[in-house]
mmCIF file of C-alpha atoms in Angstrom:
data_model
loop_
_atom_site.group_PDB
_atom_site.id
_atom_site.type_symbol
_atom_site.label_atom_id
_atom_site.label_comp_id
_atom_site.label_asym_id
_atom_site.label_seq_id
_atom_site.Cartn_x
_atom_site.Cartn_y
_atom_site.Cartn_z
ATOM 1 C CA UNK A 3 132.078 148.992 77.792
ATOM 2 C CA UNK A 4 131.624 150.473 74.403
ATOM 3 C CA UNK A 5 129.372 153.015 73.162
ATOM 4 C CA UNK A 6 128.212 152.086 69.499
ATOM 5 C CA UNK A 7 126.671 154.998 67.270
ATOM 6 C CA UNK A 8 124.854 153.585 63.278
ATOM 7 C CA UNK A 9 123.533 155.390 60.967
ATOM 8 C CA UNK A 10 121.670 152.323 59.745
ATOM 9 C CA UNK A 11 117.232 153.013 60.895
ATOM 10 C CA UNK A 12 116.176 149.954 62.801
ATOM 11 C CA UNK A 13 112.992 149.958 61.306
ATOM 12 C CA UNK A 14 112.039 146.117 63.039
ATOM 13 C CA UNK A 15 114.158 144.010 61.490
ATOM 14 C CA UNK A 16 116.249 144.141 64.056
ATOM 15 C CA UNK A 17 119.628 145.244 62.520
ATOM 16 C CA UNK A 18 120.576 147.176 65.897
ATOM 17 C CA UNK A 19 120.862 144.312 68.319
ATOM 18 C CA UNK A 20 122.237 142.460 64.992
ATOM 19 C CA UNK A 21 125.287 144.142 64.804
ATOM 20 C CA UNK A 22 125.752 144.433 68.569
ATOM 21 C CA UNK A 23 125.918 141.177 68.169
ATOM 22 C CA UNK A 24 128.251 141.385 65.607
ATOM 23 C CA UNK A 25 130.764 143.781 67.707
ATOM 24 C CA UNK A 26 130.402 142.187 70.885
ATOM 25 C CA UNK A 27 131.966 138.913 69.243
ATOM 26 C CA UNK A 28 134.489 140.907 67.483
ATOM 27 C CA UNK A 29 135.444 142.640 70.462
ATOM 28 C CA UNK A 30 135.498 138.954 72.928
ATOM 29 C CA UNK A 31 132.942 140.925 74.971
ATOM 30 C CA UNK A 32 128.435 139.955 75.974
ATOM 31 C CA UNK A 33 126.718 141.563 73.978
ATOM 32 C CA UNK A 34 125.501 143.359 77.490
ATOM 33 C CA UNK A 35 128.744 145.694 77.186
ATOM 34 C CA UNK A 36 127.548 147.643 74.240
ATOM 35 C CA UNK A 37 125.183 150.235 74.279
ATOM 36 C CA UNK A 38 123.807 151.364 70.542
ATOM 37 C CA UNK A 39 122.370 153.816 69.974
ATOM 38 C CA UNK A 40 120.147 154.814 67.346
ATOM 39 C CA UNK A 41 119.708 156.626 64.870
ATOM 40 C CA UNK A 42 120.082 160.291 65.202
ATOM 41 C CA UNK A 43 120.769 162.007 62.170
ATOM 42 C CA UNK A 44 122.463 164.629 64.350
ATOM 43 C CA UNK A 45 125.674 163.277 64.752
ATOM 44 C CA UNK A 46 124.782 159.489 63.325
ATOM 45 C CA UNK A 47 127.389 158.870 61.232
ATOM 46 C CA UNK A 48 125.776 159.139 57.680
ATOM 47 C CA UNK A 49 124.302 155.965 55.675
ATOM 48 C CA UNK A 50 122.911 155.554 53.008
ATOM 49 C CA UNK A 51 119.909 153.944 54.692
ATOM 50 C CA UNK A 52 117.871 151.068 55.991
ATOM 51 C CA UNK A 53 116.976 149.304 52.357
ATOM 52 C CA UNK A 54 118.001 147.105 49.011
ATOM 53 C CA UNK A 55 119.122 143.978 51.753
ATOM 54 C CA UNK A 56 121.727 146.087 52.743
ATOM 55 C CA UNK A 57 121.748 146.651 56.197
ATOM 56 C CA UNK A 58 123.675 142.940 57.978
ATOM 57 C CA UNK A 59 125.356 142.713 54.707
ATOM 58 C CA UNK A 60 126.827 146.285 54.935
ATOM 59 C CA UNK A 61 127.147 147.358 57.654
ATOM 60 C CA UNK A 62 127.563 144.656 59.291
ATOM 61 C CA UNK A 63 130.667 144.261 57.166
ATOM 62 C CA UNK A 64 131.446 147.983 58.592
ATOM 63 C CA UNK A 65 131.292 148.119 61.934
ATOM 64 C CA UNK A 66 133.108 144.870 60.749
ATOM 65 C CA UNK A 67 135.725 147.665 59.913
ATOM 66 C CA UNK A 68 135.408 149.050 62.641
ATOM 67 C CA UNK A 69 135.670 146.760 65.876
ATOM 68 C CA UNK A 70 139.648 145.909 64.375
ATOM 69 C CA UNK A 71 140.220 149.491 63.697
ATOM 70 C CA UNK A 72 139.303 149.788 67.436
ATOM 71 C CA UNK A 73 141.402 146.258 68.206
ATOM 72 C CA UNK A 74 144.481 147.912 67.158
ATOM 73 C CA UNK A 75 144.025 150.606 69.091
ATOM 74 C CA UNK A 76 143.256 149.280 72.885
ATOM 75 C CA UNK A 77 146.552 146.794 71.577
ATOM 76 C CA UNK A 78 148.105 149.797 70.481
ATOM 77 C CA UNK A 79 147.188 151.862 74.084
ATOM 78 C CA UNK A 80 147.360 148.862 76.418
ATOM 79 C CA UNK A 81 150.548 148.139 74.947
ATOM 80 C CA UNK A 82 152.065 151.988 75.507
ATOM 81 C CA UNK A 83 151.289 151.711 79.777
ATOM 82 C CA UNK A 84 153.159 148.346 79.842
ATOM 83 C CA UNK A 85 155.953 149.768 77.562
ATOM 84 C CA UNK A 86 155.781 147.035 75.474
ATOM 85 C CA UNK A 87 155.979 146.748 71.857
ATOM 86 C CA UNK A 88 152.114 146.052 69.841
ATOM 87 C CA UNK A 89 153.694 143.238 68.624
ATOM 88 C CA UNK A 90 153.846 141.725 71.383
ATOM 89 C CA UNK A 91 150.304 141.975 72.699
ATOM 90 C CA UNK A 92 147.104 140.632 72.291
ATOM 91 C CA UNK A 93 143.763 141.329 72.900
ATOM 92 C CA UNK A 94 141.114 138.683 75.385
ATOM 93 C CA UNK A 95 138.041 141.102 75.574
ATOM 94 C CA UNK A 96 139.016 142.017 78.472
ATOM 95 C CA UNK A 97 142.126 142.596 79.657
ATOM 96 C CA UNK A 98 146.022 143.823 76.877
ATOM 97 C CA UNK A 99 148.374 140.929 78.450
ATOM 98 C CA UNK A 100 152.006 140.801 76.941
ATOM 99 C CA UNK A 101 152.397 137.025 75.455
ATOM 100 C CA UNK A 102 156.273 137.609 76.566
ATOM 101 C CA UNK A 103 155.962 138.216 80.290
ATOM 102 C CA UNK A 104 153.072 138.684 83.190
ATOM 103 C CA UNK A 105 152.461 141.513 82.526
ATOM 104 C CA UNK A 106 148.595 142.931 82.008
ATOM 105 C CA UNK A 107 146.263 145.611 82.341
ATOM 106 C CA UNK A 108 142.564 145.486 82.508
ATOM 107 C CA UNK A 109 140.437 147.663 80.321
ATOM 108 C CA UNK A 110 139.304 149.343 82.478
ATOM 109 C CA UNK A 111 142.116 150.432 83.601
ATOM 110 C CA UNK A 112 143.443 151.175 79.771
ATOM 111 C CA UNK A 113 139.758 153.149 79.667
ATOM 112 C CA UNK A 114 140.808 155.701 82.210
ATOM 113 C CA UNK A 115 144.294 156.205 81.920
ATOM 114 C CA UNK A 116 142.861 156.867 77.927
ATOM 115 C CA UNK A 117 140.660 159.493 79.640
ATOM 116 C CA UNK A 118 142.345 161.376 82.479
ATOM 117 C CA UNK A 119 146.000 161.418 81.290
ATOM 118 C CA UNK A 120 145.535 160.639 77.320
ATOM 119 C CA UNK A 121 144.944 163.600 74.551
ATOM 120 C CA UNK A 122 143.371 161.003 73.028
ATOM 121 C CA UNK A 123 140.393 159.001 73.165
ATOM 122 C CA UNK A 124 139.988 155.198 71.656
ATOM 123 C CA UNK A 125 137.614 155.539 68.560
ATOM 124 C CA UNK A 126 136.913 154.267 65.076
ATOM 125 C CA UNK A 127 134.797 154.920 62.697
ATOM 126 C CA UNK A 128 134.178 152.714 59.554
ATOM 127 C CA UNK A 129 131.928 152.231 56.221
ATOM 128 C CA UNK A 130 131.568 149.293 53.667
ATOM 129 C CA UNK A 131 130.458 149.486 49.898
ATOM 130 C CA UNK A 132 130.472 146.832 47.452
ATOM 131 C CA UNK A 133 130.161 145.438 43.819
ATOM 132 C CA UNK A 134 129.189 142.356 44.764
ATOM 133 C CA UNK A 135 125.478 141.588 45.705
ATOM 134 C CA UNK A 136 124.882 138.077 46.760
ATOM 135 C CA UNK A 137 121.497 136.359 45.935
ATOM 136 C CA UNK A 138 119.596 135.275 48.959
ATOM 137 C CA UNK A 139 117.287 131.123 48.197
ATOM 138 C CA UNK A 140 114.097 130.725 49.006
ATOM 139 C CA UNK A 141 111.737 127.884 48.782
ATOM 140 C CA UNK A 142 108.257 127.427 49.414
ATOM 141 C CA UNK A 143 105.105 125.040 49.966
ATOM 142 C CA UNK A 144 101.774 125.618 50.907
ATOM 143 C CA UNK A 145 98.629 123.644 51.930
ATOM 144 C CA UNK A 146 95.380 124.960 50.474
ATOM 145 C CA UNK A 147 91.527 124.257 51.256
ATOM 146 C CA UNK A 148 89.260 126.232 48.234
ATOM 147 C CA UNK A 149 84.755 126.531 48.723
ATOM 148 C CA UNK A 150 84.310 126.357 45.061
ATOM 149 C CA UNK A 151 81.225 127.878 45.213
ATOM 150 C CA UNK A 152 81.992 131.085 47.177
ATOM 151 C CA UNK A 153 86.207 131.001 45.825
ATOM 152 C CA UNK A 154 87.184 131.271 49.535
ATOM 153 C CA UNK A 155 91.175 130.001 50.341
ATOM 154 C CA UNK A 156 91.724 129.399 53.541
ATOM 155 C CA UNK A 157 95.486 129.363 54.400
ATOM 156 C CA UNK A 158 96.118 125.717 56.245
ATOM 157 C CA UNK A 159 100.259 125.147 56.243
ATOM 158 C CA UNK A 160 103.090 127.441 54.939
ATOM 159 C CA UNK A 161 106.617 125.529 54.557
ATOM 160 C CA UNK A 162 109.735 127.928 53.879
ATOM 161 C CA UNK A 163 113.187 127.422 53.840
ATOM 162 C CA UNK A 164 115.232 130.300 53.453
ATOM 163 C CA UNK A 165 118.954 130.179 52.816
ATOM 164 C CA UNK A 166 120.429 133.706 54.277
ATOM 165 C CA UNK A 167 124.050 132.434 54.021
ATOM 166 C CA UNK A 168 124.481 132.586 58.371
ATOM 167 C CA UNK A 169 122.086 132.913 59.764
ATOM 168 C CA UNK A 170 123.006 135.590 62.804
ATOM 169 C CA UNK A 171 120.333 136.520 65.149
ATOM 170 C CA UNK A 172 117.565 133.196 64.221
ATOM 171 C CA UNK A 173 114.278 134.300 66.576
ATOM 172 C CA UNK A 174 115.127 138.154 64.684
ATOM 173 C CA UNK A 175 115.669 136.246 60.550
ATOM 174 C CA UNK A 176 112.526 134.417 61.867
ATOM 175 C CA UNK A 177 109.955 136.680 62.644
ATOM 176 C CA UNK A 178 111.483 138.274 59.597
ATOM 177 C CA UNK A 179 110.736 135.594 56.957
ATOM 178 C CA UNK A 180 107.178 134.845 58.929
ATOM 179 C CA UNK A 181 106.799 138.916 58.608
ATOM 180 C CA UNK A 182 107.311 138.969 55.033
ATOM 181 C CA UNK A 183 105.113 135.604 54.740
ATOM 182 C CA UNK A 184 102.061 137.057 55.698
ATOM 183 C CA UNK A 185 102.654 140.044 53.553
ATOM 184 C CA UNK A 186 103.017 138.633 50.576
ATOM 185 C CA UNK A 187 100.357 136.524 51.231
ATOM 186 C CA UNK A 188 97.911 139.764 51.199
ATOM 187 C CA UNK A 189 99.978 140.902 48.642
ATOM 188 C CA UNK A 190 98.828 137.739 46.142
ATOM 189 C CA UNK A 191 95.012 137.122 47.481
ATOM 190 C CA UNK A 192 93.611 139.936 49.063
ATOM 191 C CA UNK A 193 95.301 144.186 48.443
ATOM 192 C CA UNK A 194 93.543 144.974 45.653
ATOM 193 C CA UNK A 195 93.035 149.597 46.165
ATOM 194 C CA UNK A 196 90.822 150.842 43.435
ATOM 195 C CA UNK A 197 90.076 154.167 42.143
ATOM 196 C CA UNK A 198 87.284 156.062 41.516
ATOM 197 C CA UNK A 199 86.685 158.061 38.165
ATOM 198 C CA UNK A 200 87.882 161.473 40.092
ATOM 199 C CA UNK A 201 91.354 159.525 40.870
ATOM 200 C CA UNK A 202 89.946 158.975 44.925
ATOM 201 C CA UNK A 203 91.214 155.833 46.100
ATOM 202 C CA UNK A 204 87.394 154.001 47.746
ATOM 203 C CA UNK A 205 88.781 151.337 49.634
ATOM 204 C CA UNK A 206 90.584 154.180 51.974
ATOM 205 C CA UNK A 207 90.554 153.030 55.089
ATOM 206 C CA UNK A 208 91.454 148.339 56.755
ATOM 207 C CA UNK A 209 87.113 148.178 57.063
ATOM 208 C CA UNK A 210 87.330 148.092 53.027
ATOM 209 C CA UNK A 211 90.738 147.100 52.393
ATOM 210 C CA UNK A 212 91.627 143.623 52.968
ATOM 211 C CA UNK A 213 94.596 142.599 54.125
ATOM 212 C CA UNK A 214 95.077 139.466 56.619
ATOM 213 C CA UNK A 215 95.045 139.361 60.158
ATOM 214 C CA UNK A 216 96.859 136.021 62.250
ATOM 215 C CA UNK A 217 93.015 134.045 61.325
ATOM 216 C CA UNK A 218 94.049 134.151 57.259
ATOM 217 C CA UNK A 219 98.221 133.306 57.376
ATOM 218 C CA UNK A 220 97.218 128.913 59.294
ATOM 219 C CA UNK A 221 99.872 127.543 60.027
ATOM 220 C CA UNK A 222 103.415 129.138 59.432
ATOM 221 C CA UNK A 223 107.490 126.604 59.993
ATOM 222 C CA UNK A 224 110.147 128.383 58.506
ATOM 223 C CA UNK A 225 113.957 126.336 58.195
ATOM 224 C CA UNK A 226 117.486 128.225 56.954
ATOM 225 C CA UNK A 227 119.617 126.441 55.044
ATOM 226 C CA UNK A 228 123.034 127.211 56.599
ATOM 227 C CA UNK A 229 125.564 128.714 54.557
ATOM 228 C CA UNK A 230 128.000 131.133 54.322
ATOM 229 C CA UNK A 231 128.562 133.390 52.092
ATOM 230 C CA UNK A 232 132.705 134.319 51.733
ATOM 231 C CA UNK A 233 131.925 138.092 51.252
ATOM 232 C CA UNK A 234 129.127 139.190 54.235
ATOM 233 C CA UNK A 235 129.604 139.833 57.762
ATOM 234 C CA UNK A 236 129.988 136.481 59.356
ATOM 235 C CA UNK A 237 129.192 134.148 56.039
ATOM 236 C CA UNK A 238 126.026 136.137 55.632
ATOM 237 C CA UNK A 239 123.430 137.758 52.896
ATOM 238 C CA UNK A 240 120.610 139.723 53.294
ATOM 239 C CA UNK A 241 116.896 137.908 53.669
ATOM 240 C CA UNK A 242 114.974 140.693 53.636
ATOM 241 C CA UNK A 243 113.123 142.122 50.818
ATOM 242 C CA UNK A 244 113.468 137.864 49.767
ATOM 243 C CA UNK A 245 111.346 136.493 52.422
ATOM 244 C CA UNK A 246 108.024 138.533 49.656
ATOM 245 C CA UNK A 247 108.559 136.327 47.275
ATOM 246 C CA UNK A 248 107.650 133.052 48.173
ATOM 247 C CA UNK A 249 103.410 134.309 48.554
ATOM 248 C CA UNK A 250 102.113 134.908 45.152
ATOM 249 C CA UNK A 251 103.433 131.894 42.889
ATOM 250 C CA UNK A 252 102.214 128.996 45.194
ATOM 251 C CA UNK A 253 99.825 130.723 45.361
ATOM 252 C CA UNK A 254 98.679 130.346 42.471
ATOM 253 C CA UNK A 255 99.639 126.465 41.725
ATOM 254 C CA UNK A 256 97.818 125.503 44.851
ATOM 255 C CA UNK A 257 95.323 126.851 43.252
ATOM 256 C CA UNK A 258 95.974 125.492 40.086
ATOM 257 C CA UNK A 259 96.124 122.666 41.023
ATOM 258 C CA UNK A 260 92.537 122.781 43.414
ATOM 259 C CA UNK A 261 90.968 124.783 40.456
ATOM 260 C CA UNK A 262 92.790 123.135 37.148
ATOM 261 C CA UNK A 263 93.313 127.622 36.824
ATOM 262 C CA UNK A 264 95.974 129.465 36.707
ATOM 263 C CA UNK A 265 95.158 133.186 37.738
ATOM 264 C CA UNK A 266 98.414 135.242 36.574
ATOM 265 C CA UNK A 267 96.711 138.806 38.031
ATOM 266 C CA UNK A 268 97.446 140.044 42.277
ATOM 267 C CA UNK A 269 95.896 140.145 43.851
ATOM 268 C CA UNK A 270 93.746 135.931 43.453
ATOM 269 C CA UNK A 271 90.798 137.377 45.437
ATOM 270 C CA UNK A 272 87.746 134.501 45.593
ATOM 271 C CA UNK A 273 85.390 137.065 43.105
ATOM 272 C CA UNK A 274 88.101 136.530 40.645
ATOM 273 C CA UNK A 275 88.351 132.264 41.758
ATOM 274 C CA UNK A 276 84.663 132.357 41.793
ATOM 275 C CA UNK A 277 83.930 133.978 38.895
ATOM 276 C CA UNK A 278 87.189 132.212 36.900
ATOM 277 C CA UNK A 279 85.125 128.444 38.133
ATOM 278 C CA UNK A 280 81.828 129.738 36.732
ATOM 279 C CA UNK A 281 83.094 130.436 34.069
ATOM 280 C CA UNK A 282 84.872 127.246 32.947
ATOM 281 C CA UNK A 283 82.201 125.188 33.963
ATOM 282 C CA UNK A 284 80.417 126.953 31.252
ATOM 283 C CA UNK A 285 82.849 126.324 28.806
ATOM 284 C CA UNK A 286 82.540 123.201 28.754
ATOM 285 C CA UNK A 287 78.701 122.625 29.068
#
């Protein structure tokens, strides 16, 4: 039924799906009836970029505006074909029908008539900008097992709770949160770029540059504290960048609880932890 062209790039966050969900909700149709065309700079509408945690919040609002405009066009076209005033008809996603009589016309017939017997097509586009940027919130706790001889850390359990407003797609939001947590674990414990005296990166392959794998994640649990953001699409706020923030402070606190030592530089590698414990033992002697 509908072709949707977006300027926002889906970088794996699922924005194509989320925006299609919003369009389907606005147009009272099934998401399977929305065909999303990914970004093609030759034909896509302009978008400032998929960054700053803005895709769902800003492009989502633009999607809602576009669908509202398209609904008005569908109603106007249907009313004209039924020889009625636009204020005397309504649209339920499948047909335009009269609220004062039994007249109605299907969306399929409207589309065919517009295409074959009209000089205009039913299209709409919109943009969105706002000075408002409502912040999301996140809290997390981590349970670790720390070997005081080697400084090695095993993450046993990581629990996170996110407030990103109304969750548009719980499955995608959960996966994005889990991915951000794992990325944050890498930043907190492993990822350390080193250069030689000539400025060449020493650990320039994944043999030397450690990133967390599934074995390093432990048990991840993600929950959402639902709220409603009145300025966002269907009450949603951002989630993209927030989810990487909690691992570093949570792990820092957990390491302090285990060793009595605060580590204030990232990454908090096993070597740093082991040397810190050794220095503390020597000081106490």
